[in-house]
mmCIF file of C-alpha atoms in Angstrom:
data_model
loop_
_atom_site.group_PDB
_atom_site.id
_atom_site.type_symbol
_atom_site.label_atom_id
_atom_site.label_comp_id
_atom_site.label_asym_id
_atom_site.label_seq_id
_atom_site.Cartn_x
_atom_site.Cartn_y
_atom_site.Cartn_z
ATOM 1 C CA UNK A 861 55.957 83.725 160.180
ATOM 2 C CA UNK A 862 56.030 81.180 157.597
ATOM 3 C CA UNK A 863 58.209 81.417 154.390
ATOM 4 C CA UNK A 864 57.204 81.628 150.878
ATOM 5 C CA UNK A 865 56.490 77.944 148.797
ATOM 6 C CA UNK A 866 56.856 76.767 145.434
ATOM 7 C CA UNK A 867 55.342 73.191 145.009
ATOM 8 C CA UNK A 868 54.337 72.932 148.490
ATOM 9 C CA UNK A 869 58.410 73.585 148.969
ATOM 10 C CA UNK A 870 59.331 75.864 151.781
ATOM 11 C CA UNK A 871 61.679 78.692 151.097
ATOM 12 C CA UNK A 872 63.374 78.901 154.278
ATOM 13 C CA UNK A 873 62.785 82.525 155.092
ATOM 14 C CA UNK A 874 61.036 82.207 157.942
ATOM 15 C CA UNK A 875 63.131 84.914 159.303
ATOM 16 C CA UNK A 876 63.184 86.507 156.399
ATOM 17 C CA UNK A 877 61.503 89.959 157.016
ATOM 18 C CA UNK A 878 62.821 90.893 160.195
ATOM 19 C CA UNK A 879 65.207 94.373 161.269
ATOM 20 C CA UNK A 880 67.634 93.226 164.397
ATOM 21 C CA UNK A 881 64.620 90.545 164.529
ATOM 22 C CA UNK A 882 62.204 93.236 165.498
ATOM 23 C CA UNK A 883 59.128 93.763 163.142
ATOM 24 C CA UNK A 884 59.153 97.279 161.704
ATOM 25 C CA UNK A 885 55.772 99.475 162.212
ATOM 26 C CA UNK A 886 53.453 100.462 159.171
ATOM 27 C CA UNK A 887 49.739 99.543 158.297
ATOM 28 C CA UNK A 888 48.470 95.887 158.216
ATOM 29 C CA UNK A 889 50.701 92.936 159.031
ATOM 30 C CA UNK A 890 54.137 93.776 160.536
ATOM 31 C CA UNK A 891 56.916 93.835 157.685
ATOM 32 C CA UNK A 892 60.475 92.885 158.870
ATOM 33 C CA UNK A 893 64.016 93.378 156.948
ATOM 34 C CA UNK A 894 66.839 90.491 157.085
ATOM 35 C CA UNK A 895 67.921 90.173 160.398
ATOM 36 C CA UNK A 896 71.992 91.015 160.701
ATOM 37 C CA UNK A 897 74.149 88.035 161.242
ATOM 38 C CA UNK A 898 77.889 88.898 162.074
ATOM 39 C CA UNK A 899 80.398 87.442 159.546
ATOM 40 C CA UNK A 900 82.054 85.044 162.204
ATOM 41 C CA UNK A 901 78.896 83.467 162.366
ATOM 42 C CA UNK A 902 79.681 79.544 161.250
ATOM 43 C CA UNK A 903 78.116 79.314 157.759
ATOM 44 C CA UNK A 904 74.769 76.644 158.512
ATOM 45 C CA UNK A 905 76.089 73.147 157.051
ATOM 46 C CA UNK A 906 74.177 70.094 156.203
ATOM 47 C CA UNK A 907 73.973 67.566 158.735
ATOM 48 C CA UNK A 908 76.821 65.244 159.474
ATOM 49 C CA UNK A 909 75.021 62.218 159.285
ATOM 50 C CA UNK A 910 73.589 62.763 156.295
ATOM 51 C CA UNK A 911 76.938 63.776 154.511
ATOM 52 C CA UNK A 912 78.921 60.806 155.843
ATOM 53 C CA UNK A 913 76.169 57.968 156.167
ATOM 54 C CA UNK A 914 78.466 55.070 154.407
ATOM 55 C CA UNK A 915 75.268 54.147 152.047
ATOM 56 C CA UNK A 916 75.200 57.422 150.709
ATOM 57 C CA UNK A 917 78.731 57.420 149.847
ATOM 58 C CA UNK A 918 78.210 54.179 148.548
ATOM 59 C CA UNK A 919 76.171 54.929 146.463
ATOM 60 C CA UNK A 920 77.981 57.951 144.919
ATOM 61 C CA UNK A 921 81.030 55.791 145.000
ATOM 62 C CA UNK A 922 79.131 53.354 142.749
ATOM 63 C CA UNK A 923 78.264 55.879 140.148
ATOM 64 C CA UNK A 924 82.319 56.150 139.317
ATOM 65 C CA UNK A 925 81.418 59.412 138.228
ATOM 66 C CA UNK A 926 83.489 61.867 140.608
ATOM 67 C CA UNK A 927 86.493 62.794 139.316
ATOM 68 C CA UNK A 928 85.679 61.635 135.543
ATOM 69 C CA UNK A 929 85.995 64.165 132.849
ATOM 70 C CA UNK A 930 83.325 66.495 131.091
ATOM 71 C CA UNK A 931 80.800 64.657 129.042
ATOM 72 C CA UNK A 932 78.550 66.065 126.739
ATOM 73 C CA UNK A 933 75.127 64.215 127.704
ATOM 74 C CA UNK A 934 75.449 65.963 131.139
ATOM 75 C CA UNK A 935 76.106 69.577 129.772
ATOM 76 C CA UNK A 936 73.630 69.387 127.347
ATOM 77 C CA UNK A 937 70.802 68.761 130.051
ATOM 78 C CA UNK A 938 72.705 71.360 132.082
ATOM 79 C CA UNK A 939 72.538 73.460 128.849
ATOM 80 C CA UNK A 940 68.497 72.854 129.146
ATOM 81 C CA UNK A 941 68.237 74.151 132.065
ATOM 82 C CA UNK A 942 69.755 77.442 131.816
ATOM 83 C CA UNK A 943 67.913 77.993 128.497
ATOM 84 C CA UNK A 944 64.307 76.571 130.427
ATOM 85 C CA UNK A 945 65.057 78.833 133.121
ATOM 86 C CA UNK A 946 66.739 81.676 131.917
ATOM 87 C CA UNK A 947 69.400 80.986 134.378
ATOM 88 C CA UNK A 948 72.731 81.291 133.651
ATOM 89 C CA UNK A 949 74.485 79.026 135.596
ATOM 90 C CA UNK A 950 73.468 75.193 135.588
ATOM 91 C CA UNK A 951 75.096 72.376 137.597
ATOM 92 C CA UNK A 952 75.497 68.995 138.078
ATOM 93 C CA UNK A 953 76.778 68.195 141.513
ATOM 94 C CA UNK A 954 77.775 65.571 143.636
ATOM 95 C CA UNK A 955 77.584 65.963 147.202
ATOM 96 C CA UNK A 956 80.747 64.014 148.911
ATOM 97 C CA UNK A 957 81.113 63.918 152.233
ATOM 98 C CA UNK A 958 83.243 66.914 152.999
ATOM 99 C CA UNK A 959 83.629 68.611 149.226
ATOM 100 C CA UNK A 960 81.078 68.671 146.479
ATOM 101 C CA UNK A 961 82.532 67.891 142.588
ATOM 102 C CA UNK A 962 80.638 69.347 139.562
ATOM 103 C CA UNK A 963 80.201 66.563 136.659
ATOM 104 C CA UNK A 964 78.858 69.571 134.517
ATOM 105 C CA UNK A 965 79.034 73.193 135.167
ATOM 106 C CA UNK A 966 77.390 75.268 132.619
ATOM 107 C CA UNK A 967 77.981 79.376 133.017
ATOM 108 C CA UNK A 968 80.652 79.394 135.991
ATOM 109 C CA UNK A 969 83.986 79.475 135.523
ATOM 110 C CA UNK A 970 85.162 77.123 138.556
ATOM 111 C CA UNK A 971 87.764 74.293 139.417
ATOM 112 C CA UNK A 972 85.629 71.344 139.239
ATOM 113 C CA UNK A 973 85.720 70.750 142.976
ATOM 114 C CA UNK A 974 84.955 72.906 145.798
ATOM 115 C CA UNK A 975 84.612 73.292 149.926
ATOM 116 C CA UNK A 976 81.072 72.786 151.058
ATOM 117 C CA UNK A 977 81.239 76.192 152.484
ATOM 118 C CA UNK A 978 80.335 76.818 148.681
ATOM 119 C CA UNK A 979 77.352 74.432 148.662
ATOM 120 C CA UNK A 980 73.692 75.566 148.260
ATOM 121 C CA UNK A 981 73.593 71.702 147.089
ATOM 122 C CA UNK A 982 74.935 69.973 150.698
ATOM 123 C CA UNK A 983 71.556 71.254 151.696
ATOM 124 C CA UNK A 984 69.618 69.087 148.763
ATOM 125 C CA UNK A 985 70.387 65.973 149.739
ATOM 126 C CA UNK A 986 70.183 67.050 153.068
ATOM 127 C CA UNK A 987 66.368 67.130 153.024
ATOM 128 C CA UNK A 988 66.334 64.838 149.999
ATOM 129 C CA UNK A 989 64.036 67.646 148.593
ATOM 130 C CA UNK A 990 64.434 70.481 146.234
ATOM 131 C CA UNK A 991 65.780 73.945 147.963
ATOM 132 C CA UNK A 992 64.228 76.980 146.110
ATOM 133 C CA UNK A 993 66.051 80.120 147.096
ATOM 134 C CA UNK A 994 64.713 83.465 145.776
ATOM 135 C CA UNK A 995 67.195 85.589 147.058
ATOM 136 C CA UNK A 996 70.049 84.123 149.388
ATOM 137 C CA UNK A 997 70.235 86.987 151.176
ATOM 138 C CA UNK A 998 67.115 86.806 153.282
ATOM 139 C CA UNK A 999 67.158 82.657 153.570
ATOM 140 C CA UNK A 1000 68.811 81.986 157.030
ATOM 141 C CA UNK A 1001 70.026 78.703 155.323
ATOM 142 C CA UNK A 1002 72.347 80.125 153.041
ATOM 143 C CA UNK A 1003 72.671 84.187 153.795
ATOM 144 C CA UNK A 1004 76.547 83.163 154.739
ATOM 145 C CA UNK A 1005 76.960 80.846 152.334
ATOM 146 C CA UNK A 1006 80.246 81.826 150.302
ATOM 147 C CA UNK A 1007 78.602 80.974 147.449
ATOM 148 C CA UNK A 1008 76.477 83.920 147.726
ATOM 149 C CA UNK A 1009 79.020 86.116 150.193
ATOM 150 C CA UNK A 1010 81.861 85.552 147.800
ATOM 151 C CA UNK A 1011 80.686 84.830 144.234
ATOM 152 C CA UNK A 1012 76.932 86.614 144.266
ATOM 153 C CA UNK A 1013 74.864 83.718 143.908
ATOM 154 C CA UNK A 1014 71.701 85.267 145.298
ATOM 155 C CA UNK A 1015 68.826 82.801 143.862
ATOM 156 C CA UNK A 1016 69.002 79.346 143.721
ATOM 157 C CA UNK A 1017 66.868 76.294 142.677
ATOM 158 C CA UNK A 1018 68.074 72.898 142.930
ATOM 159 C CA UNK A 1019 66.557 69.409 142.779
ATOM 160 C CA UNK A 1020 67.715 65.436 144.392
ATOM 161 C CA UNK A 1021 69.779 63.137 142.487
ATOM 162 C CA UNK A 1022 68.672 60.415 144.400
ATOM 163 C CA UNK A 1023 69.539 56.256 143.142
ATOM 164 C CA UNK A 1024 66.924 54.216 142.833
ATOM 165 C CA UNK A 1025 67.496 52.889 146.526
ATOM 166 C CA UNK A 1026 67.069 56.251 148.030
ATOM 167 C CA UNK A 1027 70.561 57.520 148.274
ATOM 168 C CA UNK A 1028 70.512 61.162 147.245
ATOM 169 C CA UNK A 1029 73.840 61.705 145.988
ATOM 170 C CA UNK A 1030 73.626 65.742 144.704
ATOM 171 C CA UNK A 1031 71.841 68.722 142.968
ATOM 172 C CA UNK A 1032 70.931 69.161 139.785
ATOM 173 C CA UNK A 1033 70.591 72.705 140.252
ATOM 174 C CA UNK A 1034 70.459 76.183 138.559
ATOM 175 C CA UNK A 1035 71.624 79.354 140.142
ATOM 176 C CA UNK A 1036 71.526 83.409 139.289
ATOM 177 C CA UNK A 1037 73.024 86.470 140.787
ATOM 178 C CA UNK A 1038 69.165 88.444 140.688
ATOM 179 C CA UNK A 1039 66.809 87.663 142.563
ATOM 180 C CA UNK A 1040 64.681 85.276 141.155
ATOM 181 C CA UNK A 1041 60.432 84.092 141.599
ATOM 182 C CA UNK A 1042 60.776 80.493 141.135
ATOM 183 C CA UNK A 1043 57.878 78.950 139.916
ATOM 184 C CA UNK A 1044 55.901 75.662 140.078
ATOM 185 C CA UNK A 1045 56.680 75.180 136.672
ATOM 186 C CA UNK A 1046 60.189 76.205 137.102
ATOM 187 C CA UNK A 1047 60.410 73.395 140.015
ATOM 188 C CA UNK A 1048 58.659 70.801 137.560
ATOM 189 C CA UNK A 1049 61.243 71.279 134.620
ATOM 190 C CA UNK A 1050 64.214 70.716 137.169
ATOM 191 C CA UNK A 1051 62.108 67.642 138.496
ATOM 192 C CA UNK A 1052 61.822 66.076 134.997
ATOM 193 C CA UNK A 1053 65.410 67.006 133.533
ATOM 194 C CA UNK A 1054 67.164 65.709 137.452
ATOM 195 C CA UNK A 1055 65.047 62.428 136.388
ATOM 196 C CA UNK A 1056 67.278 62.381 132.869
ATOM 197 C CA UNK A 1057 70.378 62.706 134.192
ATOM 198 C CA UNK A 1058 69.601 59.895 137.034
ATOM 199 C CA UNK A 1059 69.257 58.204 133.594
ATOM 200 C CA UNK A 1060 72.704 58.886 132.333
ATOM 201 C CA UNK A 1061 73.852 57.711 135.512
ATOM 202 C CA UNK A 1062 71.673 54.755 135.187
ATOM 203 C CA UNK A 1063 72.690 53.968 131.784
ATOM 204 C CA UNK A 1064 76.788 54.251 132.839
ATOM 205 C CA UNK A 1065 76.215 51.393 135.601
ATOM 206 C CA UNK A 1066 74.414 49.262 133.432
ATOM 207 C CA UNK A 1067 77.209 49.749 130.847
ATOM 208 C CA UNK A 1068 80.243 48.967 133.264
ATOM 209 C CA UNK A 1069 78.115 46.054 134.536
ATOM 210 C CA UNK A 1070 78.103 44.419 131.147
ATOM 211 C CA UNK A 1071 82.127 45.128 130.511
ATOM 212 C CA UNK A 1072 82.573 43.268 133.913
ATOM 213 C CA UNK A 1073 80.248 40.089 132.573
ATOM 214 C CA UNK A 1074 81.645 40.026 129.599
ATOM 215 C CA UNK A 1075 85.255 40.311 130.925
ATOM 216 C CA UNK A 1076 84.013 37.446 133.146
ATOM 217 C CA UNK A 1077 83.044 35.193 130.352
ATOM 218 C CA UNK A 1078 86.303 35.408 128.903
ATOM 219 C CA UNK A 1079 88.012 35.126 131.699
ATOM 220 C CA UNK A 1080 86.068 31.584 131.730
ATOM 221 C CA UNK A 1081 86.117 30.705 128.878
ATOM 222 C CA UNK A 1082 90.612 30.998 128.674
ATOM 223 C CA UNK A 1083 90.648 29.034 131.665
ATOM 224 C CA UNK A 1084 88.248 26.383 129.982
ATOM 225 C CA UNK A 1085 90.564 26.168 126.838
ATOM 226 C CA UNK A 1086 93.659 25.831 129.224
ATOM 227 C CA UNK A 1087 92.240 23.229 131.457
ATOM 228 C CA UNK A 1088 91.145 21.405 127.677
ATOM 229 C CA UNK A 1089 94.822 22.228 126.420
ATOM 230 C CA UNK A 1090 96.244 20.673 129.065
ATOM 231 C CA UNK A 1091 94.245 17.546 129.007
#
């Protein structure tokens, strides 16, 4: 049984209809309820490999951005998106190896860091793809997901922050406690606005590479006049 698709985008409820993961009877095709999973089940995590390969963190390491303080350009594009979507929580996360850090959290009254066991977003970069859950409690990836067993996040739709070289470093995602029917359109407005704040992050490494350059130049050019000094 395949799982519902938004932009070509699989859902992940491919288990999603099932009762004890036996179809139920009625007329035409067989309709299933969530299958049961006991709470000592180990909440599904992304892959290790992914989380800790050294480029990745690189790369999110370059950005200098985790564990810097709010800034407006990010929460107004967060801001966007919960208006766009009529969501109301928005977030822009980065995906560390064992924790994920939230550079702008719009709607969700949070410490700015959190356990992956809280993640929807581990699972973006991941796939490097966008995750579109309807309703968290029939998607096998994230039914145990604290996120949604704790807080109530039951829909979620989240996008790749990936660098230029491929390194996808978090979500830019936005969340709700309903159930939601994500749309194509939905998907293409996270698409665009992930794309702006790639820019922002863009725009911050460009600026700190022209501080270092221009600290380098003076740098030079003291040594210059102390080398001419002393002549």
């Amino acid at each position: 049984m395949t799982g519902a698709t938004v932009g070509g985008v699989e859902d992940g409820r491919s288990r999603a209809d099932t009762q004890h993961g036996k179809p139920l009877p009625g007329n035409g095709p067989a309709r299933m309820l969530p299958e049961i999973v006991p709470w000592h089940v180990s909440i599904p995590m992304a892959r290790t490999e992914v989380l800790f390969n050294p480029e990745r963190l690189r790369a999110l390491r370059d950005t200098a951005l985790v564990g810097s303080a709010w800034e407006e350009a990010f929460d107004r594009l967060a801001r966007v998106a919960s208006v766009a979507l009529h969501a109301p929580v928005a977030l822009v996360c980065f995906v560390e190896a064992d924790r994920q850090f939230f550079k702008s959290c719009v709607g969700l009254d949070t410490e700015r860091t959190s356990s992956l066991a809280y993640s929807f977003c581990q699972h973006v970069v991941d796939r490097a793809g966008p995750l579109v859950v309807h309703d968290a409690s029939t998607h096998l990836l994230v039914a145990q997901n604290r996120a949604h067993v704790e807080l109530g996040m039951r829909a979620y739709l989240g996008v790749p922050l990936t660098t230029s070289d491929g390194q996808t470093i978090g979500s830019f995602c936005v969340m709700d406690r309903e159930e939601r029917a994500w749309t194509d359109e939905h998907l293409a407005v996270m698409t665009d606005l992930a794309a702006s704040v790639m820019t922002e992050i863009a725009l911050r490494a460009q600026a700190r590479l022209l501080v270092t350059k221009e600290l380098t130049f003076q740098s030079t050019l003291e040594r210059q006049h102390e080398f001419l000094s002393a002549v």
